[in-house]
PDB file of C-alpha atoms in Angstrom:
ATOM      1  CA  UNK K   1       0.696 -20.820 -13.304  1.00 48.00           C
ATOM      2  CA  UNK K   2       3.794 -18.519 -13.683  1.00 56.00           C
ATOM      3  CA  UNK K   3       5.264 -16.948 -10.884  1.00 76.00           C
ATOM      4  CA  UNK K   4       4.888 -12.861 -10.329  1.00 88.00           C
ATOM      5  CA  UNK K   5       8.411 -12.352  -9.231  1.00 87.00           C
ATOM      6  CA  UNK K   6      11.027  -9.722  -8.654  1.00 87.00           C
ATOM      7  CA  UNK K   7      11.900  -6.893 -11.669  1.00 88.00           C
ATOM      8  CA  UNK K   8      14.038  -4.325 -11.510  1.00 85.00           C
ATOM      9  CA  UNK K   9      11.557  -1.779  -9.861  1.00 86.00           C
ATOM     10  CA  UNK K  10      10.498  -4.235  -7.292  1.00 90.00           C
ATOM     11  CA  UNK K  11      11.790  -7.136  -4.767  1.00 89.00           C
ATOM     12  CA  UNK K  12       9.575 -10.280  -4.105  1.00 88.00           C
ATOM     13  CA  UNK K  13       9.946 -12.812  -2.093  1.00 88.00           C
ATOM     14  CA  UNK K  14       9.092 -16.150  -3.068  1.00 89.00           C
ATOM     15  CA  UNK K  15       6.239 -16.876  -0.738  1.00 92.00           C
ATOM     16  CA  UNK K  16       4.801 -13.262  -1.534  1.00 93.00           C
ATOM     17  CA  UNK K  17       4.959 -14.480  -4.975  1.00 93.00           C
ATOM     18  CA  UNK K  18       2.871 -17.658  -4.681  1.00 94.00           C
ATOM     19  CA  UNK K  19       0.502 -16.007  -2.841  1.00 96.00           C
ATOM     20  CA  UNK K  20      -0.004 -13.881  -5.148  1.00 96.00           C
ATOM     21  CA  UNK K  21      -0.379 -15.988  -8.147  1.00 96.00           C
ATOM     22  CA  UNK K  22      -2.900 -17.904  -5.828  1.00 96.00           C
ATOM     23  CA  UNK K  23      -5.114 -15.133  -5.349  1.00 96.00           C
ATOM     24  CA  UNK K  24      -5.062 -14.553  -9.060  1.00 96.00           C
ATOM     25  CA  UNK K  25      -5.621 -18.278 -10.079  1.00 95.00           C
ATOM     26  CA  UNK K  26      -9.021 -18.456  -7.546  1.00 95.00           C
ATOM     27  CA  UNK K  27     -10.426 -15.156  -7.968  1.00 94.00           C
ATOM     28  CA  UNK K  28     -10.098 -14.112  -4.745  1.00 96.00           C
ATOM     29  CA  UNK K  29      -8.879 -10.709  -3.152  1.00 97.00           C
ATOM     30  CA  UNK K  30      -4.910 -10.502  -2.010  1.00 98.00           C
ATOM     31  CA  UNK K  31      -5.129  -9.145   1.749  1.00 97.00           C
ATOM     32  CA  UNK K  32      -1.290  -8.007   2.250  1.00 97.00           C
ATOM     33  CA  UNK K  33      -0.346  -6.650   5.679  1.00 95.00           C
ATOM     34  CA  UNK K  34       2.656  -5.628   7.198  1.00 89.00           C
ATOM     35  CA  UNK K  35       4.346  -2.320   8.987  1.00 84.00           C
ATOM     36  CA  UNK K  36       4.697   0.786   6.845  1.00 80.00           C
ATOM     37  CA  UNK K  37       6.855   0.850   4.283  1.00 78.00           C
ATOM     38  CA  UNK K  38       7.371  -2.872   3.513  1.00 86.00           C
ATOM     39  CA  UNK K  39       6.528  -2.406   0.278  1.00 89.00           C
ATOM     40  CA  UNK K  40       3.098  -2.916   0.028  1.00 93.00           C
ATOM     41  CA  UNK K  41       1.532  -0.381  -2.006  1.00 94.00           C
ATOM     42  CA  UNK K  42       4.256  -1.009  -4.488  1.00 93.00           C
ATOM     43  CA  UNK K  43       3.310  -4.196  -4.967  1.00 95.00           C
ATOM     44  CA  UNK K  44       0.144  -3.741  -6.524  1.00 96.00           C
ATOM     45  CA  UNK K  45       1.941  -0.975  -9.070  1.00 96.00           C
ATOM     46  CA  UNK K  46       4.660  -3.368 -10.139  1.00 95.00           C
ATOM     47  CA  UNK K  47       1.995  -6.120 -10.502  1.00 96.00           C
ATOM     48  CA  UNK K  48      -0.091  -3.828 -13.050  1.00 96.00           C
ATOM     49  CA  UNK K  49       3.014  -3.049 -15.023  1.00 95.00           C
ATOM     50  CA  UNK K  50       4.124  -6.881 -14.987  1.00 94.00           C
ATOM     51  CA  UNK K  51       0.969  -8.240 -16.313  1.00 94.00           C
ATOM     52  CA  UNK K  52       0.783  -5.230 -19.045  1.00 95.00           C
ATOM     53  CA  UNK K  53      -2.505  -4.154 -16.985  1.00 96.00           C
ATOM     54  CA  UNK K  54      -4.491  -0.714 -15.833  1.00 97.00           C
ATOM     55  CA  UNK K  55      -4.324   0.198 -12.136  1.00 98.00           C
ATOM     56  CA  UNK K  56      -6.891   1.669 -10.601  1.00 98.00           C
ATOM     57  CA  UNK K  57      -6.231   2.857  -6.935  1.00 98.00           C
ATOM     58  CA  UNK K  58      -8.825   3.583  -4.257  1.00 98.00           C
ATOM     59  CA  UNK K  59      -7.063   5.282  -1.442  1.00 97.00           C
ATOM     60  CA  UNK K  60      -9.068   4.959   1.831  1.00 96.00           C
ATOM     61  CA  UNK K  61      -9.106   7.932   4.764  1.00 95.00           C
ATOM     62  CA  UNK K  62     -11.035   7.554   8.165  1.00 93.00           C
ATOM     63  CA  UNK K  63     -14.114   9.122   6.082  1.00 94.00           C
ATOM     64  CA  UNK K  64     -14.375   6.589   3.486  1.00 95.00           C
ATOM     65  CA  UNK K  65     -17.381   4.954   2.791  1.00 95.00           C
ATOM     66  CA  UNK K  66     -17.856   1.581   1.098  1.00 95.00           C
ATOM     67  CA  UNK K  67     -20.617   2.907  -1.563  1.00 95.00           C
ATOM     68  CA  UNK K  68     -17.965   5.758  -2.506  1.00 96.00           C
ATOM     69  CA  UNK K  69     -15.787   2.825  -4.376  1.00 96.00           C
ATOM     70  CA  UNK K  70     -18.955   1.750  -6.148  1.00 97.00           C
ATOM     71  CA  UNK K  71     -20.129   4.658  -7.533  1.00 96.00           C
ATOM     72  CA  UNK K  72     -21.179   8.193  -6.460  1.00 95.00           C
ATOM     73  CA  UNK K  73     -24.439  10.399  -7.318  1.00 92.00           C
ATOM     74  CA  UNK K  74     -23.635  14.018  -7.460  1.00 89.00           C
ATOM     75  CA  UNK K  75     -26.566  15.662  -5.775  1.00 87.00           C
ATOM     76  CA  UNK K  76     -25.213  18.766  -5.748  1.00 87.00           C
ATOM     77  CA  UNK K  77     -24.724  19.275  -9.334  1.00 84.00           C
ATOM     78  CA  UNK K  78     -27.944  17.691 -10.404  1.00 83.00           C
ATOM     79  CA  UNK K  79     -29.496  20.916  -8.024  1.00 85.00           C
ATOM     80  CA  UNK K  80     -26.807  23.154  -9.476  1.00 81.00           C
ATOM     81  CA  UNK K  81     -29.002  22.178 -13.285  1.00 80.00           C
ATOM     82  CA  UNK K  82     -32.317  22.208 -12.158  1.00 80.00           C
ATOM     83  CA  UNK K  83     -32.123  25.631 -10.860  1.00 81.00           C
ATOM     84  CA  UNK K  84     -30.119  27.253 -13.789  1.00 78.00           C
ATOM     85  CA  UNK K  85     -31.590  24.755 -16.774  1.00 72.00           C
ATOM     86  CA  UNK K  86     -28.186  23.277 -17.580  1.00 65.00           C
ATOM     87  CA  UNK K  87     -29.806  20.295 -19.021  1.00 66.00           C
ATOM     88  CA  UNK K  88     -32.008  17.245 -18.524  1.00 75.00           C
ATOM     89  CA  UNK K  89     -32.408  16.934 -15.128  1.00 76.00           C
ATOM     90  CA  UNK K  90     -34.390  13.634 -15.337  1.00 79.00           C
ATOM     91  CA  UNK K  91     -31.368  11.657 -16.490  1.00 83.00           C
ATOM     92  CA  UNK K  92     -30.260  11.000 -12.852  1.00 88.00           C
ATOM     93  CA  UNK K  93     -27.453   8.626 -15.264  1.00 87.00           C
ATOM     94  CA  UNK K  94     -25.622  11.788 -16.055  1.00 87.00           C
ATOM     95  CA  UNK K  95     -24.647  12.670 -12.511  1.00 87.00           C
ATOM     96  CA  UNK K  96     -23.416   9.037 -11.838  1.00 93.00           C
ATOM     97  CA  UNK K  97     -19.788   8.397 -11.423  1.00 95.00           C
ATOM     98  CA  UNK K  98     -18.338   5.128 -11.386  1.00 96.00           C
ATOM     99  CA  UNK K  99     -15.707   5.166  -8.225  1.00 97.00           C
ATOM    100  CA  UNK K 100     -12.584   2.747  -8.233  1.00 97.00           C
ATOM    101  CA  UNK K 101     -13.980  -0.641  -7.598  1.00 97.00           C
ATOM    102  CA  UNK K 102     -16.770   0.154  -9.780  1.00 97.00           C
ATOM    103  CA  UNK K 103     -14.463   1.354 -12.980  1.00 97.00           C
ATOM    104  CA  UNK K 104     -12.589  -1.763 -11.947  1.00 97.00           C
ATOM    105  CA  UNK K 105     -15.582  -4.125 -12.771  1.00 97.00           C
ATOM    106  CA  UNK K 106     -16.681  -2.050 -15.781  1.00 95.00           C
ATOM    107  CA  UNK K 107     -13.259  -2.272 -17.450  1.00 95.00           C
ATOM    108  CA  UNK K 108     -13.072  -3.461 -21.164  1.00 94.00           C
ATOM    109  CA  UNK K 109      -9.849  -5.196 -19.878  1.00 95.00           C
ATOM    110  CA  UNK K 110      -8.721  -7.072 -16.513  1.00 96.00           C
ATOM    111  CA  UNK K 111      -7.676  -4.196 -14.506  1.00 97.00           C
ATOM    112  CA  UNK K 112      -5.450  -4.499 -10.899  1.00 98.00           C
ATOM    113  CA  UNK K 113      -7.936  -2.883  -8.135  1.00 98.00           C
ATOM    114  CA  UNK K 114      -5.481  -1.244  -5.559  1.00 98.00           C
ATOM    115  CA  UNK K 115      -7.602  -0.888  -1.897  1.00 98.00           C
ATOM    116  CA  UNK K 116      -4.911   0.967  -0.367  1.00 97.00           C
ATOM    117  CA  UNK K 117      -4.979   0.703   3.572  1.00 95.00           C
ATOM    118  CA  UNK K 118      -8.120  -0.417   4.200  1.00 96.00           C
ATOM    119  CA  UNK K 119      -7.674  -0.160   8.049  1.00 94.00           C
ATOM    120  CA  UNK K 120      -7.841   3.740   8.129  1.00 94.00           C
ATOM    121  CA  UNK K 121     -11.679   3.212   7.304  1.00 94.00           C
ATOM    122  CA  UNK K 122     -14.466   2.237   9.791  1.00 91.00           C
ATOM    123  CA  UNK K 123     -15.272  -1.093  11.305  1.00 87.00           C
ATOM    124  CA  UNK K 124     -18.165  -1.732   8.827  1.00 91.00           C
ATOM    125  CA  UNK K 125     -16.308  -0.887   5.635  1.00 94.00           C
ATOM    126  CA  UNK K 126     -14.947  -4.329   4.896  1.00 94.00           C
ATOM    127  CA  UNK K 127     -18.241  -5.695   5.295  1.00 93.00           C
ATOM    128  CA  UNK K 128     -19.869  -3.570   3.121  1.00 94.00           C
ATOM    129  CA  UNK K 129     -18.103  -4.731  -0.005  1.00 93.00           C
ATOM    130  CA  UNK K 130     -18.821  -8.240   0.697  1.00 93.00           C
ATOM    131  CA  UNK K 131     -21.523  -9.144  -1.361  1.00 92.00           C
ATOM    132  CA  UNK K 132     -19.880  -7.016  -4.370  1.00 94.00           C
ATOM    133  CA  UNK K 133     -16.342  -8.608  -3.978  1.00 93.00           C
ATOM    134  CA  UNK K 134     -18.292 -11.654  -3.956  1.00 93.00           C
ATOM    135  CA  UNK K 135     -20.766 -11.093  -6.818  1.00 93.00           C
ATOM    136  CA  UNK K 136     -18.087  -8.907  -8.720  1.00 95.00           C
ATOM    137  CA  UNK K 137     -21.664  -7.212  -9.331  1.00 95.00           C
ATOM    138  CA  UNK K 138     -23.615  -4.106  -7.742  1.00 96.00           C
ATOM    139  CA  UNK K 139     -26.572  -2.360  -8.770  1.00 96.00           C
ATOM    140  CA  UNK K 140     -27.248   1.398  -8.364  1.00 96.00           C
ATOM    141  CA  UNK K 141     -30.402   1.937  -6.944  1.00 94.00           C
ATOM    142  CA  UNK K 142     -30.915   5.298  -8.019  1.00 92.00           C
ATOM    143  CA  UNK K 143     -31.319   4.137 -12.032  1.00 93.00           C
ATOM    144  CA  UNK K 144     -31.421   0.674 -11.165  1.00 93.00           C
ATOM    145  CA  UNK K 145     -28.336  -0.718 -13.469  1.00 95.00           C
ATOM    146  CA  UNK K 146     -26.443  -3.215 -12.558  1.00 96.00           C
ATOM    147  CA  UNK K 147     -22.964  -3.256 -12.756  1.00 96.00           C
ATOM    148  CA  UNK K 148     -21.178  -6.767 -14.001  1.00 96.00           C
ATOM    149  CA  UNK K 149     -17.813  -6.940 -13.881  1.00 95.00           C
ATOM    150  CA  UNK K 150     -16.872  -7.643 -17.782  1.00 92.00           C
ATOM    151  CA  UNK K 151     -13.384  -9.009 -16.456  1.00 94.00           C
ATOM    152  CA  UNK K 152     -12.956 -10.185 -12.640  1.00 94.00           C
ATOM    153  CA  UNK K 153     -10.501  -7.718 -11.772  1.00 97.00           C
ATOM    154  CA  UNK K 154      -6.999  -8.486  -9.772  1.00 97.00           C
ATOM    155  CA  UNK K 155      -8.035  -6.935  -6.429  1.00 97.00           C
ATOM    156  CA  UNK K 156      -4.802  -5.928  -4.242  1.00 98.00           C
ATOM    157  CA  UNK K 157      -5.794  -4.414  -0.573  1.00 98.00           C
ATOM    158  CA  UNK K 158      -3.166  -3.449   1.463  1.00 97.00           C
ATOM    159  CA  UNK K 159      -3.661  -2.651   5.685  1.00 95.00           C
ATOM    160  CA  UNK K 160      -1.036  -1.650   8.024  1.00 90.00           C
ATOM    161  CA  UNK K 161      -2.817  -4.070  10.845  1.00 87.00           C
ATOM    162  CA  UNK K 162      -3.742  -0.201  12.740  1.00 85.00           C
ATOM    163  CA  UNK K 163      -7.344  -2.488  12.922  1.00 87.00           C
ATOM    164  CA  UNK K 164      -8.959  -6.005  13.000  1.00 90.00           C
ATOM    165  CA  UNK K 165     -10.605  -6.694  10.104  1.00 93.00           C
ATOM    166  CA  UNK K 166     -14.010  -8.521  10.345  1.00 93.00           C
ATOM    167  CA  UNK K 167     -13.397 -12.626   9.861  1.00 94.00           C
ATOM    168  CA  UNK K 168     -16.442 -12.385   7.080  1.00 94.00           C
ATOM    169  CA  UNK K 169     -14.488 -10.438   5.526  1.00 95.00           C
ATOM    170  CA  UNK K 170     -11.093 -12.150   5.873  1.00 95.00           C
ATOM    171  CA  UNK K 171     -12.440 -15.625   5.152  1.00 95.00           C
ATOM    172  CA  UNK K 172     -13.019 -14.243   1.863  1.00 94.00           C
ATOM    173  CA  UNK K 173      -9.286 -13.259   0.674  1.00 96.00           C
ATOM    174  CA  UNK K 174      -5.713 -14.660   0.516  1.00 97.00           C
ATOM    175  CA  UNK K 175      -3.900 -13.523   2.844  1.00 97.00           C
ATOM    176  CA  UNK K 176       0.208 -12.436   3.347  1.00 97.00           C
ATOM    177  CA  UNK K 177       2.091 -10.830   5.889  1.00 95.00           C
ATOM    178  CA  UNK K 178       5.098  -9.205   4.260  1.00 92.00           C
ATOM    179  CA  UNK K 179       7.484  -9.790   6.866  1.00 89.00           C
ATOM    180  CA  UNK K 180      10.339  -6.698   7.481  1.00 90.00           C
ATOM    181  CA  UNK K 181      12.898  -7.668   4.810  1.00 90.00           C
ATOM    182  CA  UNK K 182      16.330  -9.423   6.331  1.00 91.00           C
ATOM    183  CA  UNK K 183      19.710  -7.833   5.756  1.00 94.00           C
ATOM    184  CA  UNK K 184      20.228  -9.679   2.647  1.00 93.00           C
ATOM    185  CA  UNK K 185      16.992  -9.107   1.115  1.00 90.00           C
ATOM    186  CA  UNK K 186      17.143  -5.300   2.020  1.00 93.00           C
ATOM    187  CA  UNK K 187      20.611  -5.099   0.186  1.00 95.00           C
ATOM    188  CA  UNK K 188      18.630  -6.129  -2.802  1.00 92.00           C
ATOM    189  CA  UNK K 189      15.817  -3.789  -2.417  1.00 92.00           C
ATOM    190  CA  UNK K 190      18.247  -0.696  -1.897  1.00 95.00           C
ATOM    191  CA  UNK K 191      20.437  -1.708  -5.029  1.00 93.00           C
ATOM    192  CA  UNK K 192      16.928  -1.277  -7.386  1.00 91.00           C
ATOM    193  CA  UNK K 193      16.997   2.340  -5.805  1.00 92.00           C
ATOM    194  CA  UNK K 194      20.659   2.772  -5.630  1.00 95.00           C
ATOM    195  CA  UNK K 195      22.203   0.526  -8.350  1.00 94.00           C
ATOM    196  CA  UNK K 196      25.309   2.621  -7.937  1.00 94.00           C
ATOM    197  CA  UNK K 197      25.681   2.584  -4.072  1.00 95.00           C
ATOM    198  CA  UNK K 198      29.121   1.826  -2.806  1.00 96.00           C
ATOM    199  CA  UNK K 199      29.555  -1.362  -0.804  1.00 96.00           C
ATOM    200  CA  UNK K 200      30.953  -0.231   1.992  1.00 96.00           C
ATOM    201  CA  UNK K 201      28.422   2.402   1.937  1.00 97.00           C
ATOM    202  CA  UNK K 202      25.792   0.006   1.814  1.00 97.00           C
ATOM    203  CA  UNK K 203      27.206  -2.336   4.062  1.00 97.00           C
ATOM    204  CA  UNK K 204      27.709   0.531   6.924  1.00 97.00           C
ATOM    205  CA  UNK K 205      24.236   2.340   6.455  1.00 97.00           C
ATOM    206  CA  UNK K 206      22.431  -1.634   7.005  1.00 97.00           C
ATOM    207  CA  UNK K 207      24.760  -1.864   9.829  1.00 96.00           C
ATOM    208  CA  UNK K 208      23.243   1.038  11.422  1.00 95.00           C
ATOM    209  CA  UNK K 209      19.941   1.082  10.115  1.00 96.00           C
ATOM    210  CA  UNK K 210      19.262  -2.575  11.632  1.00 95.00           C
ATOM    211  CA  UNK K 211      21.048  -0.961  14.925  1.00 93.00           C
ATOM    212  CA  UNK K 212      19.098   1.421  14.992  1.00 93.00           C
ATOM    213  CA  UNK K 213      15.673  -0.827  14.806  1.00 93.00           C
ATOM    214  CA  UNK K 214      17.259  -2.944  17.896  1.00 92.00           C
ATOM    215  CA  UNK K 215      16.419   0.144  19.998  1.00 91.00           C
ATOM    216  CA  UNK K 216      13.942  -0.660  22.915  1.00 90.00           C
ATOM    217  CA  UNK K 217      11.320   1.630  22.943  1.00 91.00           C
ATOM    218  CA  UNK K 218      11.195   3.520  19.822  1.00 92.00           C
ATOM    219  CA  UNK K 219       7.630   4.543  18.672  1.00 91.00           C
ATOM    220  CA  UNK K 220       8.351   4.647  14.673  1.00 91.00           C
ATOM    221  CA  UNK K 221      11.285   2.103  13.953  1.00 92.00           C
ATOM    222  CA  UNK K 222      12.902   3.689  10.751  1.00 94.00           C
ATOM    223  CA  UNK K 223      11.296   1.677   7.449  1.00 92.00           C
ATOM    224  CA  UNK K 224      12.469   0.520   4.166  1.00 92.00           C
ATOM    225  CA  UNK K 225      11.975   3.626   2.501  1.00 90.00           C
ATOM    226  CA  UNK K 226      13.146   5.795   4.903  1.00 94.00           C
ATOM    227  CA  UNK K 227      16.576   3.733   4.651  1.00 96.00           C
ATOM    228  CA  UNK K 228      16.350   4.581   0.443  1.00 95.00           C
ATOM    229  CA  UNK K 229      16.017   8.535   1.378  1.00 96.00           C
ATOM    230  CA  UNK K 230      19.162   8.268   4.350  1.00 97.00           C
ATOM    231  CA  UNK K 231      21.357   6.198   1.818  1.00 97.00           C
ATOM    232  CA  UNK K 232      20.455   9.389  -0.973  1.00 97.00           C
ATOM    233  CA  UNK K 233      21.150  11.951   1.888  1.00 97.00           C
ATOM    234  CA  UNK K 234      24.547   9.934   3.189  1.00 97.00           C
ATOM    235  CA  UNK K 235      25.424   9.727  -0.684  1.00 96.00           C
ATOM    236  CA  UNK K 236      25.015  13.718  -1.726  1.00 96.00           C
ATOM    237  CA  UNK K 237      27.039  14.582   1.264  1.00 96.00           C
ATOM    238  CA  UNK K 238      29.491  11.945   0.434  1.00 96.00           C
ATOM    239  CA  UNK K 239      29.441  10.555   3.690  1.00 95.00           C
ATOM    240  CA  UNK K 240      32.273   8.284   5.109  1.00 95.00           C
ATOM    241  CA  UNK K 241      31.220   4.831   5.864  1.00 95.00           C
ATOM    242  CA  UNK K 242      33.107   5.100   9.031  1.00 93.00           C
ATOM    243  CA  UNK K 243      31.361   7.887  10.620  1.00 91.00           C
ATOM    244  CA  UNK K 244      27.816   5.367  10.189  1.00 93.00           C
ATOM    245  CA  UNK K 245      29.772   2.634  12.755  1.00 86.00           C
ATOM    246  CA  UNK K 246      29.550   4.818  15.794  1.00 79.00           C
ATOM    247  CA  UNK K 247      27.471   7.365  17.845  1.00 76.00           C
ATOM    248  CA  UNK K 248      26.323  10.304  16.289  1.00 85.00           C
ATOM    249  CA  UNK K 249      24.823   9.322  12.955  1.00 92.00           C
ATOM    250  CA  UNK K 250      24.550  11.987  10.285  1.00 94.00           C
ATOM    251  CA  UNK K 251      20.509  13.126   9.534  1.00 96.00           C
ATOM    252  CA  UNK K 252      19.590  10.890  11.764  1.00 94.00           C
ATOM    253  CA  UNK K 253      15.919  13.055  10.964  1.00 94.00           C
ATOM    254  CA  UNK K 254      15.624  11.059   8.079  1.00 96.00           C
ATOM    255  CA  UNK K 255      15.555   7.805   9.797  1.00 96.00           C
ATOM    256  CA  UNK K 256      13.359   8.977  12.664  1.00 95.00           C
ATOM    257  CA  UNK K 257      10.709  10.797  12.666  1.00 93.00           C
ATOM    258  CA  UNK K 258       9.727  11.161  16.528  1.00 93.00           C
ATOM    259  CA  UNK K 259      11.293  13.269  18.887  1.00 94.00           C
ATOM    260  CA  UNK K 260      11.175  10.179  21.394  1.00 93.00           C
ATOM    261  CA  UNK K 261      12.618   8.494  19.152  1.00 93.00           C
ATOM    262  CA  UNK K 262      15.484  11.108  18.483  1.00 93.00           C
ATOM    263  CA  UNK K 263      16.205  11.295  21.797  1.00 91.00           C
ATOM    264  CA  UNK K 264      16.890   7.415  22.669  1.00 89.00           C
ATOM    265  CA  UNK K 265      19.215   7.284  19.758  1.00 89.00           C
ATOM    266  CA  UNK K 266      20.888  10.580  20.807  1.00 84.00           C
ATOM    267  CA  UNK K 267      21.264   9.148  24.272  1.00 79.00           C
ATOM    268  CA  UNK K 268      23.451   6.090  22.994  1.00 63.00           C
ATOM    269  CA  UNK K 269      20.689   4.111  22.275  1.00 53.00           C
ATOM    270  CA  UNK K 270      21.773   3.530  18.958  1.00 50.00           C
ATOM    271  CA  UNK K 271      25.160   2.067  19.880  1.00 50.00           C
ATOM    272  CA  UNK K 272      23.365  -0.846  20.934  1.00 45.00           C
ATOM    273  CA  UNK K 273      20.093  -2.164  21.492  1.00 43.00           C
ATOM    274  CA  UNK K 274      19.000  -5.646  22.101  1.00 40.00           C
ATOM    275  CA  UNK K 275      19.945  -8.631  19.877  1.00 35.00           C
TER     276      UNK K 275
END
């Protein structure tokens, strides 16, 4: 079983990595959760281009229902023909459209599913894709096919832990919590944005950037990829690494995006913090 690892685009740990390959090896959905912008929609991307694979993504919003990820009958279009005689009417097959999960299972190839923060959906969502996850089969009742999945895709679902997910559901996937990379690790992730960066640069902006997420009481502690944009804005205005050591840090707007938040940091909050 070889290891998915790190590539130029993307940083792995090597737990991450394992549980990844384990997932793969048993069939079984990868569950990754951890805070925003830990990397965990880019995971699933780099894993598609690794493996030489298509990725399919199915982005969920509050309004998301399971069935929409199956497949989807378009009513509306199937009136639009019947009234104006655009057609055959009577092949309800025409007006069916495979969503993401479903194009996933009906894939010529193996194709890397991408459930992209499942936690924004209902309660019930999870457990509505249970027997299909399971069955890597669904049937669509309106022409009665069934849908086999020709290849058991990789399936890749991402939460930012906003929700509990059901324990039906859970039992059912590997599961890793991409932990909020340490200094040393973060150096690495910034260089595959910034292979250029100067070290003291580099060395200043983690300096305050890990200050900065020390803070007590911020709502939004800055992220990974909020650090990539502040190191490209300190870097166009050829910033000093000295001015980053002290008070006052320059677009501080990058790094924080809550006026709460602002406002502890402009207070002195960000000379400090708790260790």
């Amino acid at each position: 079983m070889s290891q998915f690892s790190s590539s130029e685009r993307y940083i792995v740990s090597e737990e991450l990595g394992k549980a990844v390959d384990v997932a793969i090896a048993i069939g079984r959905p990868l569950l990754i959760k951890g805070e925003p912008g830990t990397g965990k929609t880019l995971l699933a991307v780099d894993l598609a281009r690794q493996l030489g694979k298509p990725l399919i993504r199915w982005q969920v919003k509050s309004t998301t229902k399971a069935v929409e990820g199956l497949y989807q009958y378009d009513t509306v279009k199937r009136l639009h023909d019947s009234r104006f005689g655009d057609g055959d009417v009577g092949d309800i097959a025409k007006y069916i459209e495979l969503g993401p999960l479903g194009r996933g299972f009906a894939h010529d190839e193996q194709a890397v599913v991408l459930i992209d923060e499942i936690d924004k959906a209902d309660l019930e969502f999870p457990n509505d894709l249970l027997h299909e996850l399971d069955a890597m089969s669904f049937s669509i009742p309106e022409t009665g096919a069934v849908i086999d999945a020709k290849r058991r895709p990789i399936v890749v679902i991402t939460s930012n832990n906003e929700k509990e997910l059901p324990d039906a559901f859970l039992r059912r996937c590997v599961f890793h919590w991409i932990s909020f990379p340490e200094r040393e690790l973060m150096a690495q992730i910034v260089a595959v944005h910034h292979p250029e960066v100067e070290t003291q640069l580099l060395a200043s902006a983690l300096e305050a950037f890990y200050r900065l997420r020390r803070i007590d009481g911020l709502r939004k502690p800055p992220s990974t990829s909020e650090l990539i944009d502040w190191i490209a804005a300190l870097r166009h205005a050829d910033i000093d690494p000295a001015k980053l050591l002290g008070a006052g840090l320059p677009f501080l707007g990058v790094l924080l995006k809550k006026e709460q938040d602002l406002s502890l940091a402009e207070r002195g909050g960000a000379r400090g913090g708790r260790h």
